[in-house]
């Protein structure tokens, strides 16, 4: 009754934001009571109001509006999954991902495409990248526990497998109810701790010792168990679908594209391990995307490059500032080796360093850009996250997205996903990739944690050598990772963090 009264008053007074928020809260209550038809009607009304506000002239509350709209799509997804409307649930999951950003790329996509992506459109994108799409979404549902007399949170994992041909396959996993696992997030945290790759900011306040950023192997391969746990949840339930659609026997071209949600962005997909101790990258070539919709923009970038892109053969390595700025969230520091110099010498290209203006000017009209500077996941300008150090400050995602870069490939291996930033609604790694996509790049290779620079340089030199013979970036990267998996003494911490993002081949 309180919410209904609030809706009535705010509607009379023209307070659209308050009305939309009240509609969303009332719908959440109705979803908990399984009154799905009523809840769905309220949520579509809230979505209409929030869309008008989000793209209206007043930008005072745009972050709150974006968050409320994401909640709307999350609840709509729950309703549709509960009613076995799995195809519509997939579309809601994709809308939820696409609406978590307020950047220039989002504006460009609204200008060029229908941002309300349908399952048929996703099928066409899967065919264009010649890859099976595996889309994940986590749902937190609240059920009343009669014995305890309180509501308890139950996590569900939704998985859609979208082949290039055939029907969409859907799997629902009751993470809490059937597997007695409170949340998959705990397994991801345990894995990052076992691999010694969680950042200093993640460790502060947890009672764990502060890491100095150097990866070291842990006794008795403690990372094996969480990798196998994640494989059992994320891959095993769909393993038959993957092998049927991608091919029963391993083939050099067999490719799978994962689209994670929330903290699943922290999962090292290439290193997920089956019960036989075999890494996933040994069976598949792997790509990772923040949303299916972004493939459309990457495809448009690739088409522009093919038709009239830069003919330059200029290859650039961007090296960041050597100084430590204590007032910025700088997650990793390795004094042992200079990755930028190693890569520049190894592939014979220009090393660009200096001020922000020097770096931005040096990247223009380059066929390949390798950013050896550390990407700052928690650096934020407005609604846009991410940046990397120059001698006179930070080159932010905002600076990058307004460039006319026209590069075939950008490689940013010195990244570290921030769980804290993900929980706050953004992450500089994803936003930096989006910024390079916005300025015309069809393919970005990025990292989900920082590794010793010697390991990064060794792996990427192998990748660049393979790229001269094969134009598919995802396959070349996966081949380099397969080789590293058999030779690197550090285990997956030193090779499993890198992923291809976008259209892998022009």
Tab-separated table of C-alpha atoms in Angstrom:
chain	number	residue	atom	x	y	z
A	1	UNK	CA	0.000	0.000	0.000
A	2	UNK	CA	2.884	2.395	0.758
A	3	UNK	CA	4.362	1.839	-2.712
A	4	UNK	CA	0.952	2.176	-4.369
A	5	UNK	CA	0.354	5.451	-2.505
A	6	UNK	CA	3.827	6.657	-3.516
A	7	UNK	CA	3.107	5.847	-7.174
A	8	UNK	CA	-0.179	7.770	-7.042
A	9	UNK	CA	1.330	10.881	-5.414
A	10	UNK	CA	4.448	11.004	-7.640
A	11	UNK	CA	2.331	10.513	-10.778
A	12	UNK	CA	0.077	13.476	-9.855
A	13	UNK	CA	3.102	15.707	-9.138
A	14	UNK	CA	5.044	14.700	-12.251
A	15	UNK	CA	7.929	13.199	-10.224
A	16	UNK	CA	8.857	10.590	-12.838
A	17	UNK	CA	11.993	9.322	-11.088
A	18	UNK	CA	10.183	8.731	-7.799
A	19	UNK	CA	7.306	7.075	-9.660
A	20	UNK	CA	9.660	4.746	-11.571
A	21	UNK	CA	11.528	3.832	-8.386
A	22	UNK	CA	8.238	3.070	-6.568
A	23	UNK	CA	7.033	0.945	-9.481
A	24	UNK	CA	10.285	-1.046	-9.416
A	25	UNK	CA	10.133	-1.639	-5.659
A	26	UNK	CA	6.503	-2.734	-5.813
A	27	UNK	CA	7.318	-5.066	-8.715
A	28	UNK	CA	10.121	-6.644	-6.656
A	29	UNK	CA	7.608	-7.435	-3.887
A	30	UNK	CA	5.193	-8.954	-6.408
A	31	UNK	CA	7.948	-11.098	-7.955
A	32	UNK	CA	8.656	-12.489	-4.479
A	33	UNK	CA	4.951	-13.382	-4.221
A	34	UNK	CA	5.025	-15.027	-7.693
A	35	UNK	CA	2.489	-12.487	-9.021
A	36	UNK	CA	4.433	-12.262	-12.259
A	37	UNK	CA	1.833	-10.753	-14.607
A	38	UNK	CA	1.224	-7.762	-12.322
A	39	UNK	CA	4.946	-7.283	-11.711
A	40	UNK	CA	5.785	-7.382	-15.430
A	41	UNK	CA	3.203	-4.703	-16.223
A	42	UNK	CA	4.674	-2.409	-13.534
A	43	UNK	CA	8.238	-2.990	-14.723
A	44	UNK	CA	7.461	-2.063	-18.333
A	45	UNK	CA	5.841	1.137	-17.063
A	46	UNK	CA	8.957	1.894	-14.982
A	47	UNK	CA	11.237	1.141	-17.947
A	48	UNK	CA	9.316	3.600	-20.141
A	49	UNK	CA	9.675	6.380	-17.549
A	50	UNK	CA	13.379	5.644	-16.949
A	51	UNK	CA	14.142	5.616	-20.686
A	52	UNK	CA	12.538	9.065	-21.084
A	53	UNK	CA	14.569	10.390	-18.136
A	54	UNK	CA	17.830	8.737	-19.165
A	55	UNK	CA	17.913	10.290	-22.617
A	56	UNK	CA	16.270	13.541	-21.621
A	57	UNK	CA	18.025	16.895	-21.119
A	58	UNK	CA	18.458	16.583	-17.330
A	59	UNK	CA	21.621	14.549	-16.496
A	60	UNK	CA	21.575	15.188	-12.737
A	61	UNK	CA	20.624	11.622	-11.756
A	62	UNK	CA	21.864	9.599	-14.741
A	63	UNK	CA	23.844	7.059	-12.675
A	64	UNK	CA	20.864	6.339	-10.405
A	65	UNK	CA	18.555	6.088	-13.448
A	66	UNK	CA	20.946	3.633	-15.122
A	67	UNK	CA	21.032	1.494	-11.958
A	68	UNK	CA	17.231	1.500	-11.658
A	69	UNK	CA	16.847	0.475	-15.290
A	70	UNK	CA	19.292	-2.409	-14.782
A	71	UNK	CA	17.180	-3.545	-11.798
A	72	UNK	CA	14.081	-3.433	-14.049
A	73	UNK	CA	15.692	-5.698	-16.638
A	74	UNK	CA	17.033	-8.032	-13.932
A	75	UNK	CA	13.521	-8.468	-12.496
A	76	UNK	CA	12.026	-8.937	-15.971
A	77	UNK	CA	14.640	-11.603	-16.619
A	78	UNK	CA	13.631	-13.389	-13.379
A	79	UNK	CA	9.955	-13.285	-14.399
A	80	UNK	CA	10.616	-14.680	-17.862
A	81	UNK	CA	12.900	-17.466	-16.636
A	82	UNK	CA	10.331	-18.396	-13.968
A	83	UNK	CA	7.663	-18.620	-16.697
A	84	UNK	CA	9.927	-20.704	-19.008
A	85	UNK	CA	10.160	-17.831	-21.497
A	86	UNK	CA	13.875	-18.436	-21.947
A	87	UNK	CA	14.300	-16.633	-25.283
A	88	UNK	CA	12.771	-13.448	-23.860
A	89	UNK	CA	14.873	-13.925	-20.712
A	90	UNK	CA	17.985	-13.912	-22.899
A	91	UNK	CA	16.907	-10.625	-24.477
A	92	UNK	CA	16.386	-9.079	-21.027
A	93	UNK	CA	19.805	-10.308	-19.875
A	94	UNK	CA	21.375	-8.638	-22.906
A	95	UNK	CA	19.492	-5.378	-22.311
A	96	UNK	CA	20.706	-5.407	-18.717
A	97	UNK	CA	24.339	-5.667	-19.902
A	98	UNK	CA	23.934	-3.050	-22.610
A	99	UNK	CA	22.370	-0.518	-20.216
A	100	UNK	CA	25.141	-0.592	-17.604
A	101	UNK	CA	27.194	2.040	-19.464
A	102	UNK	CA	26.761	5.751	-20.062
A	103	UNK	CA	29.589	6.481	-22.495
A	104	UNK	CA	30.140	7.665	-26.046
A	105	UNK	CA	30.020	4.100	-27.390
A	106	UNK	CA	26.487	3.715	-26.033
A	107	UNK	CA	25.488	6.908	-27.888
A	108	UNK	CA	27.087	5.659	-31.129
A	109	UNK	CA	25.332	2.318	-30.846
A	110	UNK	CA	21.955	4.009	-30.277
A	111	UNK	CA	22.601	6.088	-33.398
A	112	UNK	CA	23.563	3.089	-35.575
A	113	UNK	CA	21.596	0.118	-34.204
A	114	UNK	CA	18.437	-0.896	-32.400
A	115	UNK	CA	19.740	-1.148	-28.829
A	116	UNK	CA	16.881	-3.504	-27.895
A	117	UNK	CA	18.708	-6.537	-29.271
A	118	UNK	CA	16.580	-9.560	-30.187
A	119	UNK	CA	17.575	-13.236	-30.113
A	120	UNK	CA	17.468	-13.295	-33.947
A	121	UNK	CA	19.953	-10.422	-34.067
A	122	UNK	CA	22.225	-12.299	-31.653
A	123	UNK	CA	22.089	-15.334	-33.954
A	124	UNK	CA	23.281	-13.225	-36.879
A	125	UNK	CA	26.141	-11.829	-34.773
A	126	UNK	CA	27.144	-15.375	-33.715
A	127	UNK	CA	27.337	-16.361	-37.380
A	128	UNK	CA	29.364	-13.257	-38.239
A	129	UNK	CA	32.094	-14.110	-35.718
A	130	UNK	CA	31.899	-17.858	-36.550
A	131	UNK	CA	31.709	-18.774	-32.896
A	132	UNK	CA	29.374	-20.466	-30.451
A	133	UNK	CA	28.108	-17.833	-27.979
A	134	UNK	CA	27.745	-18.823	-24.317
A	135	UNK	CA	25.860	-16.178	-22.330
A	136	UNK	CA	25.761	-16.201	-18.526
A	137	UNK	CA	23.549	-14.346	-16.099
A	138	UNK	CA	23.293	-14.625	-12.314
A	139	UNK	CA	19.976	-14.097	-10.555
A	140	UNK	CA	19.608	-13.443	-6.823
A	141	UNK	CA	16.127	-14.597	-5.781
A	142	UNK	CA	14.652	-14.180	-2.310
A	143	UNK	CA	12.477	-16.993	-0.899
A	144	UNK	CA	10.754	-17.152	2.462
A	145	UNK	CA	12.241	-19.826	4.730
A	146	UNK	CA	9.392	-21.101	6.918
A	147	UNK	CA	11.714	-22.857	9.388
A	148	UNK	CA	13.901	-19.780	9.955
A	149	UNK	CA	11.061	-17.265	9.649
A	150	UNK	CA	13.050	-15.012	7.308
A	151	UNK	CA	13.771	-14.424	3.644
A	152	UNK	CA	16.926	-16.043	2.304
A	153	UNK	CA	18.890	-15.213	-0.815
A	154	UNK	CA	19.146	-17.984	-3.401
A	155	UNK	CA	21.527	-17.610	-6.337
A	156	UNK	CA	20.605	-19.025	-9.735
A	157	UNK	CA	22.894	-19.287	-12.755
A	158	UNK	CA	21.308	-18.966	-16.201
A	159	UNK	CA	23.284	-20.214	-19.218
A	160	UNK	CA	22.262	-19.791	-22.855
A	161	UNK	CA	24.233	-21.561	-25.586
A	162	UNK	CA	23.746	-19.960	-28.991
A	163	UNK	CA	25.243	-21.906	-31.912
A	164	UNK	CA	25.822	-20.439	-35.357
A	165	UNK	CA	23.067	-22.791	-36.588
A	166	UNK	CA	20.228	-24.498	-34.723
A	167	UNK	CA	18.276	-23.739	-31.574
A	168	UNK	CA	19.228	-21.861	-28.409
A	169	UNK	CA	19.946	-24.187	-25.496
A	170	UNK	CA	19.146	-23.055	-21.954
A	171	UNK	CA	20.362	-24.421	-18.603
A	172	UNK	CA	19.278	-23.188	-15.169
A	173	UNK	CA	21.498	-24.092	-12.207
A	174	UNK	CA	20.277	-23.671	-8.644
A	175	UNK	CA	23.602	-22.665	-7.117
A	176	UNK	CA	22.329	-22.294	-3.538
A	177	UNK	CA	19.350	-24.631	-3.406
A	178	UNK	CA	20.774	-27.742	-5.080
A	179	UNK	CA	24.534	-27.366	-4.648
A	180	UNK	CA	24.679	-25.842	-1.150
A	181	UNK	CA	26.944	-23.134	-2.505
A	182	UNK	CA	26.052	-19.713	-1.134
A	183	UNK	CA	27.364	-17.935	-4.226
A	184	UNK	CA	29.822	-18.508	-7.076
A	185	UNK	CA	31.476	-15.235	-6.073
A	186	UNK	CA	33.106	-17.012	-3.098
A	187	UNK	CA	34.736	-19.539	-5.449
A	188	UNK	CA	36.023	-16.728	-7.691
A	189	UNK	CA	37.473	-14.978	-4.611
A	190	UNK	CA	39.169	-18.193	-3.463
A	191	UNK	CA	40.649	-18.700	-6.920
A	192	UNK	CA	42.081	-15.184	-7.131
A	193	UNK	CA	43.594	-15.627	-3.677
A	194	UNK	CA	45.071	-19.031	-4.599
A	195	UNK	CA	46.562	-17.563	-7.781
A	196	UNK	CA	47.859	-14.536	-5.802
A	197	UNK	CA	46.280	-12.124	-8.277
A	198	UNK	CA	43.773	-10.190	-6.146
A	199	UNK	CA	44.631	-6.512	-5.942
A	200	UNK	CA	45.781	-4.550	-2.915
A	201	UNK	CA	42.426	-2.754	-2.714
A	202	UNK	CA	40.619	-6.119	-2.625
A	203	UNK	CA	42.831	-7.284	0.256
A	204	UNK	CA	42.485	-4.154	2.367
A	205	UNK	CA	39.947	-4.636	5.106
A	206	UNK	CA	39.796	-8.428	4.646
A	207	UNK	CA	42.519	-9.346	7.105
A	208	UNK	CA	44.690	-10.752	4.278
A	209	UNK	CA	48.297	-9.600	3.897
A	210	UNK	CA	48.842	-6.892	1.297
A	211	UNK	CA	50.324	-8.294	-1.922
A	212	UNK	CA	53.284	-6.592	-3.596
A	213	UNK	CA	51.936	-7.581	-7.000
A	214	UNK	CA	54.382	-10.405	-7.696
A	215	UNK	CA	52.773	-13.701	-8.693
A	216	UNK	CA	54.250	-16.754	-7.018
A	217	UNK	CA	53.197	-20.397	-7.207
A	218	UNK	CA	51.242	-21.588	-4.177
A	219	UNK	CA	51.895	-24.874	-2.351
A	220	UNK	CA	50.235	-28.015	-3.695
A	221	UNK	CA	48.612	-26.167	-6.603
A	222	UNK	CA	45.866	-24.659	-4.446
A	223	UNK	CA	44.348	-23.068	-7.557
A	224	UNK	CA	43.321	-26.451	-9.000
A	225	UNK	CA	40.273	-27.001	-6.778
A	226	UNK	CA	38.532	-23.642	-7.420
A	227	UNK	CA	39.281	-23.962	-11.154
A	228	UNK	CA	37.601	-27.387	-11.168
A	229	UNK	CA	34.674	-26.071	-9.109
A	230	UNK	CA	34.077	-23.261	-11.609
A	231	UNK	CA	34.355	-25.716	-14.500
A	232	UNK	CA	31.671	-27.894	-12.875
A	233	UNK	CA	29.292	-24.926	-12.598
A	234	UNK	CA	30.087	-22.983	-15.773
A	235	UNK	CA	31.184	-25.533	-18.386
A	236	UNK	CA	30.177	-29.092	-17.447
A	237	UNK	CA	26.374	-28.490	-17.691
A	238	UNK	CA	26.800	-27.279	-21.305
A	239	UNK	CA	29.777	-29.408	-22.372
A	240	UNK	CA	27.618	-31.573	-24.676
A	241	UNK	CA	26.166	-28.479	-26.362
A	242	UNK	CA	29.649	-27.046	-26.898
A	243	UNK	CA	31.146	-30.163	-28.446
A	244	UNK	CA	28.108	-30.794	-30.677
A	245	UNK	CA	28.100	-27.214	-31.993
A	246	UNK	CA	31.822	-26.505	-32.059
A	247	UNK	CA	32.918	-30.011	-33.126
A	248	UNK	CA	33.495	-33.277	-31.283
A	249	UNK	CA	37.227	-33.397	-31.986
A	250	UNK	CA	39.580	-30.516	-31.365
A	251	UNK	CA	40.181	-28.455	-34.475
A	252	UNK	CA	42.482	-25.424	-34.815
A	253	UNK	CA	39.515	-23.194	-35.784
A	254	UNK	CA	37.039	-24.321	-33.082
A	255	UNK	CA	35.979	-21.203	-31.192
A	256	UNK	CA	33.739	-20.337	-28.221
A	257	UNK	CA	32.804	-16.804	-27.110
A	258	UNK	CA	31.845	-16.326	-23.443
A	259	UNK	CA	29.634	-13.415	-22.354
A	260	UNK	CA	29.936	-13.180	-18.531
A	261	UNK	CA	27.859	-11.215	-16.058
A	262	UNK	CA	28.975	-9.283	-12.973
A	263	UNK	CA	31.764	-10.927	-11.005
A	264	UNK	CA	32.034	-13.699	-13.647
A	265	UNK	CA	34.171	-11.170	-15.546
A	266	UNK	CA	36.888	-12.170	-13.040
A	267	UNK	CA	36.869	-15.827	-14.173
A	268	UNK	CA	39.946	-17.035	-16.133
A	269	UNK	CA	37.973	-18.974	-18.754
A	270	UNK	CA	41.016	-20.380	-20.543
A	271	UNK	CA	42.250	-22.031	-17.336
A	272	UNK	CA	39.026	-23.705	-16.190
A	273	UNK	CA	39.997	-27.304	-15.498
A	274	UNK	CA	38.043	-30.521	-15.964
A	275	UNK	CA	38.339	-33.601	-13.750
A	276	UNK	CA	41.148	-34.947	-15.942
A	277	UNK	CA	43.263	-31.875	-15.205
A	278	UNK	CA	42.845	-30.487	-18.723
A	279	UNK	CA	42.507	-26.733	-19.247
A	280	UNK	CA	39.567	-25.426	-21.308
A	281	UNK	CA	41.913	-23.662	-23.737
A	282	UNK	CA	43.290	-27.083	-24.682
A	283	UNK	CA	39.891	-27.881	-26.224
A	284	UNK	CA	38.668	-24.528	-27.543
A	285	UNK	CA	39.855	-21.186	-28.864
A	286	UNK	CA	38.315	-18.600	-26.537
A	287	UNK	CA	36.955	-15.060	-26.802
A	288	UNK	CA	35.249	-12.998	-24.081
A	289	UNK	CA	32.728	-10.155	-24.519
A	290	UNK	CA	30.916	-7.879	-22.048
A	291	UNK	CA	27.758	-8.042	-24.201
A	292	UNK	CA	26.633	-9.612	-27.474
A	293	UNK	CA	25.484	-6.251	-28.796
A	294	UNK	CA	29.003	-4.827	-28.864
A	295	UNK	CA	29.873	-7.295	-31.642
A	296	UNK	CA	27.740	-5.178	-33.975
A	297	UNK	CA	29.942	-2.123	-33.364
A	298	UNK	CA	33.134	-4.195	-33.739
A	299	UNK	CA	31.772	-5.543	-37.021
A	300	UNK	CA	31.056	-2.003	-38.237
A	301	UNK	CA	34.619	-0.963	-37.309
A	302	UNK	CA	36.021	-3.942	-39.228
A	303	UNK	CA	33.939	-3.048	-42.306
A	304	UNK	CA	35.173	0.563	-42.217
A	305	UNK	CA	38.800	-0.560	-41.957
A	306	UNK	CA	38.402	-2.968	-44.872
A	307	UNK	CA	36.740	-0.358	-47.093
A	308	UNK	CA	38.787	2.728	-46.292
A	309	UNK	CA	40.883	2.300	-43.158
A	310	UNK	CA	44.474	3.324	-42.598
A	311	UNK	CA	47.058	1.820	-44.935
A	312	UNK	CA	49.741	2.572	-42.378
A	313	UNK	CA	52.016	-0.254	-41.235
A	314	UNK	CA	52.971	1.709	-38.134
A	315	UNK	CA	53.186	-0.411	-34.970
A	316	UNK	CA	53.233	1.452	-31.650
A	317	UNK	CA	54.026	0.392	-28.082
A	318	UNK	CA	52.743	2.844	-25.451
A	319	UNK	CA	54.850	2.847	-22.294
A	320	UNK	CA	53.394	4.589	-19.248
A	321	UNK	CA	54.952	6.663	-16.535
A	322	UNK	CA	57.604	5.022	-14.376
A	323	UNK	CA	56.515	7.137	-11.425
A	324	UNK	CA	54.174	5.832	-8.723
A	325	UNK	CA	51.233	8.189	-8.056
A	326	UNK	CA	50.094	7.313	-4.538
A	327	UNK	CA	46.812	9.213	-4.875
A	328	UNK	CA	45.649	6.920	-7.717
A	329	UNK	CA	44.516	3.276	-7.426
A	330	UNK	CA	47.570	1.721	-9.116
A	331	UNK	CA	47.197	-2.042	-8.656
A	332	UNK	CA	50.521	-3.492	-9.829
A	333	UNK	CA	54.178	-2.577	-9.974
A	334	UNK	CA	56.966	-4.728	-11.406
A	335	UNK	CA	60.492	-3.252	-11.241
A	336	UNK	CA	62.133	-6.370	-12.752
A	337	UNK	CA	61.627	-5.741	-16.455
A	338	UNK	CA	60.294	-3.162	-18.906
A	339	UNK	CA	57.609	-4.900	-20.937
A	340	UNK	CA	57.220	-1.972	-23.326
A	341	UNK	CA	60.868	-2.064	-24.389
A	342	UNK	CA	60.840	-5.864	-24.686
A	343	UNK	CA	57.798	-5.855	-26.985
A	344	UNK	CA	59.079	-2.907	-29.050
A	345	UNK	CA	62.414	-4.644	-29.616
A	346	UNK	CA	60.775	-8.024	-30.241
A	347	UNK	CA	58.380	-6.959	-33.023
A	348	UNK	CA	60.365	-3.977	-34.297
A	349	UNK	CA	58.037	-1.046	-33.667
A	350	UNK	CA	57.979	2.486	-32.263
A	351	UNK	CA	58.026	2.993	-28.475
A	352	UNK	CA	55.836	5.958	-27.488
A	353	UNK	CA	56.120	7.517	-24.034
A	354	UNK	CA	55.857	10.939	-22.480
A	355	UNK	CA	52.943	13.228	-21.732
A	356	UNK	CA	49.256	12.574	-22.375
A	357	UNK	CA	49.380	14.583	-25.618
A	358	UNK	CA	52.495	12.696	-26.794
A	359	UNK	CA	50.824	9.329	-26.208
A	360	UNK	CA	47.520	10.283	-27.871
A	361	UNK	CA	49.344	11.711	-30.890
A	362	UNK	CA	51.635	8.664	-31.123
A	363	UNK	CA	48.721	6.222	-31.267
A	364	UNK	CA	47.032	7.878	-34.267
A	365	UNK	CA	47.216	6.188	-37.687
A	366	UNK	CA	48.770	3.035	-36.231
A	367	UNK	CA	47.931	-0.441	-37.438
A	368	UNK	CA	48.666	-1.954	-34.029
A	369	UNK	CA	48.769	-0.312	-30.588
A	370	UNK	CA	50.268	-2.177	-27.642
A	371	UNK	CA	49.557	-0.414	-24.337
A	372	UNK	CA	52.295	-1.511	-21.940
A	373	UNK	CA	51.142	1.026	-19.336
A	374	UNK	CA	49.027	-0.210	-16.403
A	375	UNK	CA	45.272	0.218	-16.913
A	376	UNK	CA	43.696	1.651	-13.764
A	377	UNK	CA	40.416	-0.172	-13.164
A	378	UNK	CA	39.203	2.170	-10.421
A	379	UNK	CA	40.010	5.485	-12.089
A	380	UNK	CA	36.711	7.198	-12.930
A	381	UNK	CA	35.725	10.315	-14.875
A	382	UNK	CA	31.966	10.908	-14.655
A	383	UNK	CA	30.259	7.636	-15.604
A	384	UNK	CA	33.301	6.280	-17.470
A	385	UNK	CA	35.973	4.145	-15.809
A	386	UNK	CA	39.570	3.361	-16.704
A	387	UNK	CA	42.790	5.080	-17.661
A	388	UNK	CA	46.547	4.535	-17.882
A	389	UNK	CA	49.492	6.575	-16.656
A	390	UNK	CA	51.431	9.157	-18.633
A	391	UNK	CA	54.228	11.353	-17.332
A	392	UNK	CA	51.888	14.265	-16.637
A	393	UNK	CA	48.733	12.430	-15.488
A	394	UNK	CA	46.246	9.844	-16.680
A	395	UNK	CA	45.075	9.076	-20.209
A	396	UNK	CA	41.442	8.264	-19.411
A	397	UNK	CA	38.852	6.241	-21.326
A	398	UNK	CA	37.179	9.593	-22.013
A	399	UNK	CA	40.347	10.751	-23.822
A	400	UNK	CA	40.556	7.554	-25.874
A	401	UNK	CA	36.906	7.338	-26.972
A	402	UNK	CA	37.006	10.677	-28.823
A	403	UNK	CA	40.077	9.703	-30.904
A	404	UNK	CA	39.976	8.578	-34.530
A	405	UNK	CA	42.300	5.635	-34.059
A	406	UNK	CA	41.498	3.247	-36.949
A	407	UNK	CA	43.791	0.495	-35.649
A	408	UNK	CA	43.249	-3.177	-36.482
A	409	UNK	CA	44.290	-4.294	-33.017
A	410	UNK	CA	44.869	-2.798	-29.574
A	411	UNK	CA	46.609	-4.924	-26.924
A	412	UNK	CA	46.320	-3.861	-23.265
A	413	UNK	CA	47.898	-6.675	-21.216
A	414	UNK	CA	48.657	-4.716	-18.021
A	415	UNK	CA	45.197	-4.708	-16.478
A	416	UNK	CA	43.668	-5.911	-13.257
A	417	UNK	CA	39.896	-6.248	-12.985
A	418	UNK	CA	38.675	-4.599	-9.807
A	419	UNK	CA	35.951	-6.417	-7.891
A	420	UNK	CA	35.302	-3.228	-5.935
A	421	UNK	CA	34.716	-1.288	-9.158
A	422	UNK	CA	32.457	-4.047	-10.528
A	423	UNK	CA	30.330	-3.881	-7.391
A	424	UNK	CA	30.085	-0.091	-7.787
A	425	UNK	CA	28.685	-0.502	-11.292
A	426	UNK	CA	31.750	-0.092	-13.465
A	427	UNK	CA	35.179	-1.415	-14.323
A	428	UNK	CA	38.029	0.370	-16.033
A	429	UNK	CA	39.110	-2.692	-18.016
A	430	UNK	CA	35.744	-3.092	-19.739
A	431	UNK	CA	35.350	0.668	-20.224
A	432	UNK	CA	38.838	0.988	-21.706
A	433	UNK	CA	38.026	-1.793	-24.196
A	434	UNK	CA	34.761	0.000	-25.005
A	435	UNK	CA	36.683	3.255	-25.494
A	436	UNK	CA	39.015	1.653	-28.058
A	437	UNK	CA	35.979	0.093	-29.778
A	438	UNK	CA	34.312	3.517	-29.848
A	439	UNK	CA	37.280	5.100	-31.612
A	440	UNK	CA	37.265	2.525	-34.416
A	441	UNK	CA	39.139	-0.601	-33.266
A	442	UNK	CA	37.482	-3.951	-34.115
A	443	UNK	CA	39.666	-6.107	-31.816
A	444	UNK	CA	41.079	-5.489	-28.336
A	445	UNK	CA	43.147	-7.931	-26.296
A	446	UNK	CA	42.999	-7.273	-22.566
A	447	UNK	CA	43.928	-8.892	-19.279
A	448	UNK	CA	41.883	-9.627	-16.144
A	449	UNK	CA	44.914	-9.442	-13.847
A	450	UNK	CA	48.481	-8.201	-14.002
A	451	UNK	CA	51.316	-10.650	-14.494
A	452	UNK	CA	55.116	-10.230	-14.232
A	453	UNK	CA	56.149	-8.268	-17.275
A	454	UNK	CA	58.598	-10.966	-18.435
A	455	UNK	CA	55.764	-13.519	-18.658
A	456	UNK	CA	53.518	-11.068	-20.532
A	457	UNK	CA	56.257	-10.150	-23.008
A	458	UNK	CA	57.109	-13.811	-23.663
A	459	UNK	CA	53.491	-14.813	-24.281
A	460	UNK	CA	52.673	-11.809	-26.474
A	461	UNK	CA	55.804	-12.149	-28.604
A	462	UNK	CA	54.654	-15.710	-29.303
A	463	UNK	CA	51.204	-14.310	-30.155
A	464	UNK	CA	52.616	-11.665	-32.536
A	465	UNK	CA	54.741	-14.283	-34.328
A	466	UNK	CA	51.642	-16.420	-34.893
A	467	UNK	CA	49.643	-13.378	-36.022
A	468	UNK	CA	51.963	-12.971	-39.029
A	469	UNK	CA	50.711	-16.346	-40.352
A	470	UNK	CA	47.077	-16.322	-39.138
A	471	UNK	CA	44.863	-13.189	-39.106
A	472	UNK	CA	42.483	-14.587	-36.429
A	473	UNK	CA	43.589	-12.911	-33.191
A	474	UNK	CA	41.544	-15.154	-30.861
A	475	UNK	CA	42.993	-18.337	-32.341
A	476	UNK	CA	46.574	-16.979	-32.240
A	477	UNK	CA	46.173	-15.945	-28.594
A	478	UNK	CA	44.674	-19.308	-27.602
A	479	UNK	CA	47.516	-21.136	-29.386
A	480	UNK	CA	50.079	-19.068	-27.467
A	481	UNK	CA	48.252	-19.822	-24.202
A	482	UNK	CA	48.169	-23.557	-24.975
A	483	UNK	CA	51.913	-23.523	-25.488
A	484	UNK	CA	52.457	-21.523	-22.283
A	485	UNK	CA	50.232	-23.933	-20.314
A	486	UNK	CA	52.707	-26.740	-20.991
A	487	UNK	CA	55.899	-24.768	-20.410
A	488	UNK	CA	55.315	-22.037	-17.823
A	489	UNK	CA	56.287	-23.034	-14.259
A	490	UNK	CA	53.940	-20.490	-12.653
A	491	UNK	CA	50.778	-22.212	-13.827
A	492	UNK	CA	47.711	-20.321	-15.083
A	493	UNK	CA	48.518	-17.127	-13.162
A	494	UNK	CA	51.074	-16.162	-15.804
A	495	UNK	CA	49.161	-17.013	-18.994
A	496	UNK	CA	45.379	-17.334	-18.411
A	497	UNK	CA	44.551	-13.646	-17.920
A	498	UNK	CA	44.533	-12.512	-21.562
A	499	UNK	CA	41.430	-12.463	-23.798
A	500	UNK	CA	40.415	-11.339	-27.256
A	501	UNK	CA	37.495	-8.909	-27.397
A	502	UNK	CA	35.555	-8.067	-30.574
A	503	UNK	CA	35.832	-9.333	-34.159
A	504	UNK	CA	38.869	-11.623	-34.194
A	505	UNK	CA	39.570	-11.368	-37.912
A	506	UNK	CA	38.922	-8.758	-40.617
